[in-house]
Amino acid sequence: MSQVNVKIYVENYGKNKEAAIPILQAIQNDYGYLPLDVLNQVCEASEITKSHLYGVATFYSQFKLTPKGKNAIKICKGTACHVKGADVTIVAFKDQLGINIDQTTGDGEFSMETVACLGCCSLAPVVMINEDVYGGLSSSKVRSTLKKYGKE
Amino acid sequence: MGKNNQNIHFVVGLGSCGIAAGAKDLYEELASKIKNNSNASLSHTSCNGMCFKEPILEVFYPDGNRLMLGNIHKKDLDKVLEPLLNQKSVDEKFVVENSRQPDKKEKFQQKQHKIVLENCGIIDPDNIVPYLERGGYKAVKKALGTMSAEQVVDEIKASGLRGRGGAGFSTGTKWQLARNNKAEKKYMICNADEGDPGAFMDRAVLESDPHKVIEGLIIGGYAIGANYGYFYVRAEYPLAIKRLKLAISQATEKNLLGDNILKSNFSFHLKIKEGAGAFVCGEETALIASIEGDRGQPRLRPPFPAASGLWGYPTNINNVETLASIPWIINNGSATYASYGTPKSKGTKVFSLAGKIARGGLVEVDMGIPLREIIYTIGGGTSSGKSFKAVQLGGPSGGCIPESLLDTPVDYESIAATGAIMGSGGMVVMDDDTCIVDVAKFFLAFTQKESCGKCTFCRIGTTRLLEILEKITAGRGDMSDLEALEDLSGKVKDLSLCGLGKTAPNPIITTLKYFKDEYEEHIKDKKCRAGVCKDLIDFSVIEKECTDATCATKTVL
């Protein structure tokens, strides 16, 4: 995403603190993460203070202050996924991508995080890559799944 | 469903679970295959609760017959489409239900009683017409047209409905409190921040029958005198948010939302607020802080939201399942609703059945049914065929119930007596391959991470509890750790402000109560009988049988 006029966020969602979360969601949607300079500009254009915006951005797990990979992998760590071997699936992803949780591959293609529960518990273990949800993603299927996203 | 009676009509279930299992691919492939066939048509619905059969395809014939196929993927279409179009039989392994064989009933549907889920998996959730055809918004018409707000409150009180989000407080009483507080503005909020890992009924209801929840919210608004409402929905549920937005615009078009609903004096305006990933926001004061744009930290009650909630105005917050029960109660009467369930826990409850269970999915049963019937009769027992060990109820606030207590009826009081809680209704089944200490560690890792940090005992206490559990599962525990766990659990419970901290130790307390021997094995014998705790397992290669030098590392992982 190139230059976005930050005023648009303020115009769309308002300039009071009530708008903090929707604005952050919109920025993350456009940039893939929350660039600090954009946050600063939002504070200048609105009545939201820097401490408030930063406080909100670091409280909620959805918000990321560092860039994510082109393909964002979210591995479900809910109860059902846990008892059905999510940890083994995580190790398989780590092995295939050579990164840890909350890291991005050197080429910027993949990033990996764990999430609390995607709500598809009967299909555990569940993994979401970008907007696609995969059920029954045991460790043996990790490689073939990553192939769909261009992983050699 | 938009069926043309002359056509063979296909319906694919497109809920999140179905899509994850491949239903979207199936839908698209089927659409392309029948696009030139004037005798066939296709539409979609959402989730009928049978997650273990996803993807699901239903076929409606012009003669009224109906066929339900399960576990059917895009690749299977070549085999089944011809026979389906010619009304010939298909491979039995796909057939879940067939109206020509009335005795072939899916066992999963036994003992179920659908009130909240009555439309789920039947109607097209992207369209208001099928909902209206099944009696949708009749309850709003009845309430606004023939009942006073006070009568609506009394009706809900008489139904005995209790909050389905977990706490089990009387919904009617809650409405009464909000109604009694006079103010220029009031708010009605639907809590759809379903954070309990292992519970997915709220997602399924919002994705499958969004109008029903909207209808419950309108009636609640009318009852307490609120003209403004919010849906607070988890950001992890994008499909639910999308369908809800569409449903709100459809209802607004039909003047079921907005100013002077159905020409009455009552106006109700509804907005969606997306959560941003914080479990604690399921707590009502934290949820309000989040809507107001703050960090989602709970505050002291009183004042309760009924007196001073969103922006300081009287506010009422109900869970999705609670609101989805409201239209049925208004339509059918409180007495009918109260005739189901037990004297103290009336009506039905939806449970999400997952983990090591043969038939996992969404189940709606009368309150009071024994746990055993849900797990064995409906769920078919463990998926692995191994022995049942425990069922985890109520998510991170709940507890593990052992086999010996499986005859416990599901009602608020009986479940609480075991040390677990009804919670939102997540049920995760565990077999012999599940390590109970590891499960306790899993939940503590969750609550420790999700603690908002306001109260010392929640912030630091859960961290210390987690450290002790990590020590035990790593084989470095000693027996005094068990006393420390018990002692600290009690303190975290007593000295935390909100439900998160107050219930965080429950997984430890219940597992120590029912499975102390497993803790002792980890400590004294350095043994994990389930083979889960890696530090307690010795690996060796059986050279005679080893054919692949890398297989050992694959297994160890």
PDB file of N, CA, C and O in Angstrom, chain B residues 135-196:
ATOM      1  N   GLY B 135     -41.420 -17.753   9.991  1.00  0.00           N
ATOM      2  CA  GLY B 135     -41.977 -17.071  11.165  1.00  0.00           C
ATOM      3  C   GLY B 135     -41.083 -15.983  11.728  1.00  0.00           C
ATOM      4  O   GLY B 135     -41.294 -15.514  12.847  1.00  0.00           O
ATOM      5  N   GLY B 136     -40.080 -15.581  10.957  1.00  0.00           N
ATOM      6  CA  GLY B 136     -39.154 -14.566  11.436  1.00  0.00           C
ATOM      7  C   GLY B 136     -39.826 -13.210  11.639  1.00  0.00           C
ATOM      8  O   GLY B 136     -40.714 -12.828  10.881  1.00  0.00           O
ATOM      9  N   TYR B 137     -39.406 -12.511  12.654  1.00  0.00           N
ATOM     10  CA  TYR B 137     -39.871 -11.171  13.049  1.00  0.00           C
ATOM     11  C   TYR B 137     -41.329 -11.141  13.497  1.00  0.00           C
ATOM     12  O   TYR B 137     -41.879 -10.073  13.748  1.00  0.00           O
ATOM     13  N   LYS B 138     -41.951 -12.325  13.598  1.00  0.00           N
ATOM     14  CA  LYS B 138     -43.313 -12.360  14.162  1.00  0.00           C
ATOM     15  C   LYS B 138     -43.277 -11.947  15.623  1.00  0.00           C
ATOM     16  O   LYS B 138     -44.210 -11.312  16.130  1.00  0.00           O
ATOM     17  N   ALA B 139     -42.185 -12.323  16.307  1.00  0.00           N
ATOM     18  CA  ALA B 139     -42.092 -11.999  17.727  1.00  0.00           C
ATOM     19  C   ALA B 139     -41.962 -10.489  17.924  1.00  0.00           C
ATOM     20  O   ALA B 139     -42.503  -9.938  18.877  1.00  0.00           O
ATOM     21  N   VAL B 140     -41.243  -9.823  17.019  1.00  0.00           N
ATOM     22  CA  VAL B 140     -41.144  -8.363  17.102  1.00  0.00           C
ATOM     23  C   VAL B 140     -42.524  -7.750  16.893  1.00  0.00           C
ATOM     24  O   VAL B 140     -42.947  -6.863  17.642  1.00  0.00           O
ATOM     25  N   LYS B 141     -43.236  -8.259  15.880  1.00  0.00           N
ATOM     26  CA  LYS B 141     -44.597  -7.747  15.619  1.00  0.00           C
ATOM     27  C   LYS B 141     -45.489  -7.946  16.840  1.00  0.00           C
ATOM     28  O   LYS B 141     -46.228  -7.048  17.247  1.00  0.00           O
ATOM     29  N   LYS B 142     -45.395  -9.144  17.428  1.00  0.00           N
ATOM     30  CA  LYS B 142     -46.240  -9.451  18.576  1.00  0.00           C
ATOM     31  C   LYS B 142     -45.883  -8.548  19.765  1.00  0.00           C
ATOM     32  O   LYS B 142     -46.769  -7.960  20.392  1.00  0.00           O
ATOM     33  N   ALA B 143     -44.581  -8.428  20.035  1.00  0.00           N
ATOM     34  CA  ALA B 143     -44.163  -7.639  21.194  1.00  0.00           C
ATOM     35  C   ALA B 143     -44.529  -6.166  21.017  1.00  0.00           C
ATOM     36  O   ALA B 143     -45.154  -5.561  21.894  1.00  0.00           O
ATOM     37  N   LEU B 144     -44.169  -5.616  19.872  1.00  0.00           N
ATOM     38  CA  LEU B 144     -44.416  -4.192  19.653  1.00  0.00           C
ATOM     39  C   LEU B 144     -45.904  -3.886  19.478  1.00  0.00           C
ATOM     40  O   LEU B 144     -46.391  -2.825  19.888  1.00  0.00           O
ATOM     41  N   GLY B 145     -46.629  -4.849  18.872  1.00  0.00           N
ATOM     42  CA  GLY B 145     -48.023  -4.588  18.544  1.00  0.00           C
ATOM     43  C   GLY B 145     -48.990  -4.902  19.662  1.00  0.00           C
ATOM     44  O   GLY B 145     -50.030  -4.252  19.799  1.00  0.00           O
ATOM     45  N   THR B 146     -48.682  -5.913  20.477  1.00  0.00           N
ATOM     46  CA  THR B 146     -49.693  -6.377  21.432  1.00  0.00           C
ATOM     47  C   THR B 146     -49.228  -6.397  22.882  1.00  0.00           C
ATOM     48  O   THR B 146     -50.019  -6.659  23.783  1.00  0.00           O
ATOM     49  N   MET B 147     -47.932  -6.165  23.123  1.00  0.00           N
ATOM     50  CA  MET B 147     -47.458  -6.279  24.506  1.00  0.00           C
ATOM     51  C   MET B 147     -46.830  -4.961  24.964  1.00  0.00           C
ATOM     52  O   MET B 147     -46.179  -4.278  24.178  1.00  0.00           O
ATOM     53  N   SER B 148     -47.005  -4.666  26.245  1.00  0.00           N
ATOM     54  CA  SER B 148     -46.274  -3.520  26.790  1.00  0.00           C
ATOM     55  C   SER B 148     -44.859  -3.990  27.112  1.00  0.00           C
ATOM     56  O   SER B 148     -44.601  -5.193  27.224  1.00  0.00           O
ATOM     57  N   ALA B 149     -43.938  -3.031  27.244  1.00  0.00           N
ATOM     58  CA  ALA B 149     -42.555  -3.390  27.559  1.00  0.00           C
ATOM     59  C   ALA B 149     -42.504  -4.191  28.861  1.00  0.00           C
ATOM     60  O   ALA B 149     -41.766  -5.170  28.990  1.00  0.00           O
ATOM     61  N   GLU B 150     -43.315  -3.777  29.819  1.00  0.00           N
ATOM     62  CA  GLU B 150     -43.356  -4.471  31.114  1.00  0.00           C
ATOM     63  C   GLU B 150     -43.802  -5.930  30.932  1.00  0.00           C
ATOM     64  O   GLU B 150     -43.268  -6.839  31.566  1.00  0.00           O
ATOM     65  N   GLN B 151     -44.780  -6.117  30.034  1.00  0.00           N
ATOM     66  CA  GLN B 151     -45.244  -7.497  29.781  1.00  0.00           C
ATOM     67  C   GLN B 151     -44.141  -8.360  29.154  1.00  0.00           C
ATOM     68  O   GLN B 151     -44.038  -9.547  29.453  1.00  0.00           O
ATOM     69  N   VAL B 152     -43.350  -7.740  28.279  1.00  0.00           N
ATOM     70  CA  VAL B 152     -42.249  -8.501  27.665  1.00  0.00           C
ATOM     71  C   VAL B 152     -41.254  -8.931  28.744  1.00  0.00           C
ATOM     72  O   VAL B 152     -40.849 -10.094  28.810  1.00  0.00           O
ATOM     73  N   VAL B 153     -40.908  -7.994  29.623  1.00  0.00           N
ATOM     74  CA  VAL B 153     -39.987  -8.318  30.715  1.00  0.00           C
ATOM     75  C   VAL B 153     -40.561  -9.452  31.572  1.00  0.00           C
ATOM     76  O   VAL B 153     -39.874 -10.426  31.888  1.00  0.00           O
ATOM     77  N   ASP B 154     -41.842  -9.341  31.906  1.00  0.00           N
ATOM     78  CA  ASP B 154     -42.480 -10.381  32.732  1.00  0.00           C
ATOM     79  C   ASP B 154     -42.477 -11.738  32.047  1.00  0.00           C
ATOM     80  O   ASP B 154     -42.276 -12.773  32.681  1.00  0.00           O
ATOM     81  N   GLU B 155     -42.702 -11.719  30.732  1.00  0.00           N
ATOM     82  CA  GLU B 155     -42.741 -12.967  29.970  1.00  0.00           C
ATOM     83  C   GLU B 155     -41.368 -13.658  30.008  1.00  0.00           C
ATOM     84  O   GLU B 155     -41.268 -14.869  30.205  1.00  0.00           O
ATOM     85  N   ILE B 156     -40.310 -12.861  29.822  1.00  0.00           N
ATOM     86  CA  ILE B 156     -38.963 -13.436  29.829  1.00  0.00           C
ATOM     87  C   ILE B 156     -38.604 -13.908  31.244  1.00  0.00           C
ATOM     88  O   ILE B 156     -37.996 -14.966  31.427  1.00  0.00           O
ATOM     89  N   LYS B 157     -39.046 -13.149  32.238  1.00  0.00           N
ATOM     90  CA  LYS B 157     -38.813 -13.588  33.624  1.00  0.00           C
ATOM     91  C   LYS B 157     -39.490 -14.927  33.869  1.00  0.00           C
ATOM     92  O   LYS B 157     -38.911 -15.841  34.433  1.00  0.00           O
ATOM     93  N   ALA B 158     -40.748 -15.029  33.413  1.00  0.00           N
ATOM     94  CA  ALA B 158     -41.520 -16.248  33.659  1.00  0.00           C
ATOM     95  C   ALA B 158     -40.942 -17.447  32.916  1.00  0.00           C
ATOM     96  O   ALA B 158     -41.130 -18.596  33.324  1.00  0.00           O
ATOM     97  N   SER B 159     -40.257 -17.188  31.817  1.00  0.00           N
ATOM     98  CA  SER B 159     -39.704 -18.308  31.040  1.00  0.00           C
ATOM     99  C   SER B 159     -38.560 -18.986  31.782  1.00  0.00           C
ATOM    100  O   SER B 159     -38.199 -20.123  31.498  1.00  0.00           O
ATOM    101  N   GLY B 160     -37.970 -18.280  32.758  1.00  0.00           N
ATOM    102  CA  GLY B 160     -36.850 -18.848  33.502  1.00  0.00           C
ATOM    103  C   GLY B 160     -35.533 -18.816  32.734  1.00  0.00           C
ATOM    104  O   GLY B 160     -34.554 -19.418  33.168  1.00  0.00           O
ATOM    105  N   LEU B 161     -35.513 -18.118  31.593  1.00  0.00           N
ATOM    106  CA  LEU B 161     -34.284 -18.061  30.792  1.00  0.00           C
ATOM    107  C   LEU B 161     -33.152 -17.437  31.600  1.00  0.00           C
ATOM    108  O   LEU B 161     -33.323 -16.388  32.214  1.00  0.00           O
ATOM    109  N   ARG B 162     -32.000 -18.104  31.585  1.00  0.00           N
ATOM    110  CA  ARG B 162     -30.810 -17.585  32.275  1.00  0.00           C
ATOM    111  C   ARG B 162     -29.696 -17.360  31.270  1.00  0.00           C
ATOM    112  O   ARG B 162     -29.629 -18.023  30.243  1.00  0.00           O
ATOM    113  N   GLY B 163     -28.818 -16.416  31.559  1.00  0.00           N
ATOM    114  CA  GLY B 163     -27.776 -16.008  30.626  1.00  0.00           C
ATOM    115  C   GLY B 163     -26.941 -17.174  30.139  1.00  0.00           C
ATOM    116  O   GLY B 163     -26.389 -17.927  30.941  1.00  0.00           O
ATOM    117  N   ARG B 164     -26.890 -17.323  28.819  1.00  0.00           N
ATOM    118  CA  ARG B 164     -26.197 -18.466  28.238  1.00  0.00           C
ATOM    119  C   ARG B 164     -24.701 -18.225  28.025  1.00  0.00           C
ATOM    120  O   ARG B 164     -24.000 -19.067  27.511  1.00  0.00           O
ATOM    121  N   GLY B 165     -24.235 -17.034  28.411  1.00  0.00           N
ATOM    122  CA  GLY B 165     -22.815 -16.749  28.253  1.00  0.00           C
ATOM    123  C   GLY B 165     -21.960 -17.420  29.316  1.00  0.00           C
ATOM    124  O   GLY B 165     -20.761 -17.520  29.176  1.00  0.00           O
ATOM    125  N   GLY B 166     -22.600 -17.873  30.363  1.00  0.00           N
ATOM    126  CA  GLY B 166     -21.835 -18.577  31.381  1.00  0.00           C
ATOM    127  C   GLY B 166     -22.298 -18.307  32.800  1.00  0.00           C
ATOM    128  O   GLY B 166     -22.393 -19.198  33.615  1.00  0.00           O
ATOM    129  N   ALA B 167     -22.617 -17.054  33.095  1.00  0.00           N
ATOM    130  CA  ALA B 167     -22.906 -16.712  34.481  1.00  0.00           C
ATOM    131  C   ALA B 167     -24.257 -17.244  34.943  1.00  0.00           C
ATOM    132  O   ALA B 167     -24.448 -17.558  36.113  1.00  0.00           O
ATOM    133  N   GLY B 168     -25.214 -17.346  34.024  1.00  0.00           N
ATOM    134  CA  GLY B 168     -26.493 -17.949  34.376  1.00  0.00           C
ATOM    135  C   GLY B 168     -27.423 -17.049  35.183  1.00  0.00           C
ATOM    136  O   GLY B 168     -28.304 -17.527  35.892  1.00  0.00           O
ATOM    137  N   PHE B 169     -27.246 -15.752  35.052  1.00  0.00           N
ATOM    138  CA  PHE B 169     -28.138 -14.814  35.743  1.00  0.00           C
ATOM    139  C   PHE B 169     -29.466 -14.718  34.984  1.00  0.00           C
ATOM    140  O   PHE B 169     -29.501 -14.802  33.757  1.00  0.00           O
ATOM    141  N   SER B 170     -30.562 -14.536  35.721  1.00  0.00           N
ATOM    142  CA  SER B 170     -31.883 -14.484  35.089  1.00  0.00           C
ATOM    143  C   SER B 170     -31.958 -13.324  34.078  1.00  0.00           C
ATOM    144  O   SER B 170     -31.747 -12.161  34.441  1.00  0.00           O
ATOM    145  N   THR B 171     -32.271 -13.653  32.834  1.00  0.00           N
ATOM    146  CA  THR B 171     -32.322 -12.631  31.787  1.00  0.00           C
ATOM    147  C   THR B 171     -33.436 -11.621  32.058  1.00  0.00           C
ATOM    148  O   THR B 171     -33.255 -10.414  31.897  1.00  0.00           O
ATOM    149  N   GLY B 172     -34.587 -12.121  32.501  1.00  0.00           N
ATOM    150  CA  GLY B 172     -35.718 -11.229  32.771  1.00  0.00           C
ATOM    151  C   GLY B 172     -35.403 -10.237  33.878  1.00  0.00           C
ATOM    152  O   GLY B 172     -35.731  -9.052  33.786  1.00  0.00           O
ATOM    153  N   THR B 173     -34.743 -10.732  34.938  1.00  0.00           N
ATOM    154  CA  THR B 173     -34.374  -9.846  36.047  1.00  0.00           C
ATOM    155  C   THR B 173     -33.379  -8.789  35.575  1.00  0.00           C
ATOM    156  O   THR B 173     -33.468  -7.618  35.944  1.00  0.00           O
ATOM    157  N   LYS B 174     -32.434  -9.223  34.738  1.00  0.00           N
ATOM    158  CA  LYS B 174     -31.440  -8.295  34.199  1.00  0.00           C
ATOM    159  C   LYS B 174     -32.143  -7.191  33.392  1.00  0.00           C
ATOM    160  O   LYS B 174     -31.821  -6.004  33.520  1.00  0.00           O
ATOM    161  N   TRP B 175     -33.122  -7.583  32.595  1.00  0.00           N
ATOM    162  CA  TRP B 175     -33.883  -6.614  31.801  1.00  0.00           C
ATOM    163  C   TRP B 175     -34.661  -5.661  32.713  1.00  0.00           C
ATOM    164  O   TRP B 175     -34.744  -4.474  32.471  1.00  0.00           O
ATOM    165  N   GLN B 176     -35.221  -6.256  33.772  1.00  0.00           N
ATOM    166  CA  GLN B 176     -36.005  -5.437  34.703  1.00  0.00           C
ATOM    167  C   GLN B 176     -35.143  -4.338  35.320  1.00  0.00           C
ATOM    168  O   GLN B 176     -35.558  -3.182  35.407  1.00  0.00           O
ATOM    169  N   LEU B 177     -33.919  -4.708  35.730  1.00  0.00           N
ATOM    170  CA  LEU B 177     -33.008  -3.742  36.346  1.00  0.00           C
ATOM    171  C   LEU B 177     -32.687  -2.606  35.383  1.00  0.00           C
ATOM    172  O   LEU B 177     -32.700  -1.432  35.754  1.00  0.00           O
ATOM    173  N   ALA B 178     -32.421  -2.981  34.121  1.00  0.00           N
ATOM    174  CA  ALA B 178     -32.092  -1.946  33.129  1.00  0.00           C
ATOM    175  C   ALA B 178     -33.327  -1.094  32.837  1.00  0.00           C
ATOM    176  O   ALA B 178     -33.233   0.113  32.611  1.00  0.00           O
ATOM    177  N   ARG B 179     -34.487  -1.722  32.852  1.00  0.00           N
ATOM    178  CA  ARG B 179     -35.730  -1.006  32.574  1.00  0.00           C
ATOM    179  C   ARG B 179     -36.038   0.016  33.673  1.00  0.00           C
ATOM    180  O   ARG B 179     -36.495   1.130  33.400  1.00  0.00           O
ATOM    181  N   ASN B 180     -35.773  -0.407  34.923  1.00  0.00           N
ATOM    182  CA  ASN B 180     -36.104   0.455  36.059  1.00  0.00           C
ATOM    183  C   ASN B 180     -35.279   1.734  36.108  1.00  0.00           C
ATOM    184  O   ASN B 180     -35.697   2.705  36.719  1.00  0.00           O
ATOM    185  N   ASN B 181     -34.079   1.703  35.512  1.00  0.00           N
ATOM    186  CA  ASN B 181     -33.230   2.890  35.539  1.00  0.00           C
ATOM    187  C   ASN B 181     -33.658   3.869  34.464  1.00  0.00           C
ATOM    188  O   ASN B 181     -33.547   3.592  33.273  1.00  0.00           O
ATOM    189  N   LYS B 182     -34.154   5.001  34.900  1.00  0.00           N
ATOM    190  CA  LYS B 182     -34.645   6.001  33.941  1.00  0.00           C
ATOM    191  C   LYS B 182     -33.461   6.833  33.445  1.00  0.00           C
ATOM    192  O   LYS B 182     -32.622   7.266  34.229  1.00  0.00           O
ATOM    193  N   ALA B 183     -33.404   7.043  32.161  1.00  0.00           N
ATOM    194  CA  ALA B 183     -32.333   7.863  31.584  1.00  0.00           C
ATOM    195  C   ALA B 183     -32.754   8.316  30.203  1.00  0.00           C
ATOM    196  O   ALA B 183     -33.653   7.724  29.587  1.00  0.00           O
ATOM    197  N   GLU B 184     -32.103   9.384  29.699  1.00  0.00           N
ATOM    198  CA  GLU B 184     -32.498   9.885  28.381  1.00  0.00           C
ATOM    199  C   GLU B 184     -32.085   8.929  27.265  1.00  0.00           C
ATOM    200  O   GLU B 184     -32.641   8.947  26.178  1.00  0.00           O
ATOM    201  N   LYS B 185     -31.087   8.087  27.561  1.00  0.00           N
ATOM    202  CA  LYS B 185     -30.568   7.160  26.563  1.00  0.00           C
ATOM    203  C   LYS B 185     -30.266   5.843  27.240  1.00  0.00           C
ATOM    204  O   LYS B 185     -29.830   5.827  28.390  1.00  0.00           O
ATOM    205  N   LYS B 186     -30.498   4.737  26.534  1.00  0.00           N
ATOM    206  CA  LYS B 186     -30.080   3.440  27.068  1.00  0.00           C
ATOM    207  C   LYS B 186     -29.497   2.627  25.919  1.00  0.00           C
ATOM    208  O   LYS B 186     -29.805   2.890  24.754  1.00  0.00           O
ATOM    209  N   TYR B 187     -28.698   1.638  26.267  1.00  0.00           N
ATOM    210  CA  TYR B 187     -28.094   0.797  25.234  1.00  0.00           C
ATOM    211  C   TYR B 187     -28.377  -0.682  25.479  1.00  0.00           C
ATOM    212  O   TYR B 187     -28.434  -1.135  26.619  1.00  0.00           O
ATOM    213  N   MET B 188     -28.521  -1.394  24.370  1.00  0.00           N
ATOM    214  CA  MET B 188     -28.711  -2.842  24.421  1.00  0.00           C
ATOM    215  C   MET B 188     -27.566  -3.443  23.595  1.00  0.00           C
ATOM    216  O   MET B 188     -27.397  -3.099  22.423  1.00  0.00           O
ATOM    217  N   ILE B 189     -26.767  -4.307  24.225  1.00  0.00           N
ATOM    218  CA  ILE B 189     -25.591  -4.834  23.534  1.00  0.00           C
ATOM    219  C   ILE B 189     -25.657  -6.360  23.431  1.00  0.00           C
ATOM    220  O   ILE B 189     -26.040  -7.043  24.383  1.00  0.00           O
ATOM    221  N   CYS B 190     -25.291  -6.864  22.265  1.00  0.00           N
ATOM    222  CA  CYS B 190     -25.145  -8.313  22.106  1.00  0.00           C
ATOM    223  C   CYS B 190     -23.671  -8.656  22.227  1.00  0.00           C
ATOM    224  O   CYS B 190     -22.841  -8.192  21.449  1.00  0.00           O
ATOM    225  N   ASN B 191     -23.352  -9.472  23.214  1.00  0.00           N
ATOM    226  CA  ASN B 191     -21.975  -9.909  23.430  1.00  0.00           C
ATOM    227  C   ASN B 191     -21.691 -11.114  22.529  1.00  0.00           C
ATOM    228  O   ASN B 191     -22.092 -12.226  22.818  1.00  0.00           O
ATOM    229  N   ALA B 192     -21.022 -10.840  21.414  1.00  0.00           N
ATOM    230  CA  ALA B 192     -20.647 -11.924  20.498  1.00  0.00           C
ATOM    231  C   ALA B 192     -19.128 -12.049  20.460  1.00  0.00           C
ATOM    232  O   ALA B 192     -18.529 -12.331  19.447  1.00  0.00           O
ATOM    233  N   ASP B 193     -18.528 -11.812  21.630  1.00  0.00           N
ATOM    234  CA  ASP B 193     -17.081 -11.924  21.756  1.00  0.00           C
ATOM    235  C   ASP B 193     -16.775 -13.312  22.305  1.00  0.00           C
ATOM    236  O   ASP B 193     -16.261 -13.467  23.404  1.00  0.00           O
ATOM    237  N   GLU B 194     -17.153 -14.312  21.530  1.00  0.00           N
ATOM    238  CA  GLU B 194     -17.050 -15.691  22.004  1.00  0.00           C
ATOM    239  C   GLU B 194     -15.585 -16.091  22.113  1.00  0.00           C
ATOM    240  O   GLU B 194     -14.968 -16.494  21.137  1.00  0.00           O
ATOM    241  N   GLY B 195     -15.038 -15.943  23.305  1.00  0.00           N
ATOM    242  CA  GLY B 195     -13.606 -16.130  23.451  1.00  0.00           C
ATOM    243  C   GLY B 195     -13.181 -17.487  23.969  1.00  0.00           C
ATOM    244  O   GLY B 195     -12.032 -17.867  23.820  1.00  0.00           O
ATOM    245  N   ASP B 196     -14.089 -18.240  24.580  1.00  0.00           N
ATOM    246  CA  ASP B 196     -13.703 -19.531  25.132  1.00  0.00           C
ATOM    247  C   ASP B 196     -13.195 -20.435  24.035  1.00  0.00           C
ATOM    248  O   ASP B 196     -13.953 -20.800  23.136  1.00  0.00           O
TER     249      ASP B 196
END
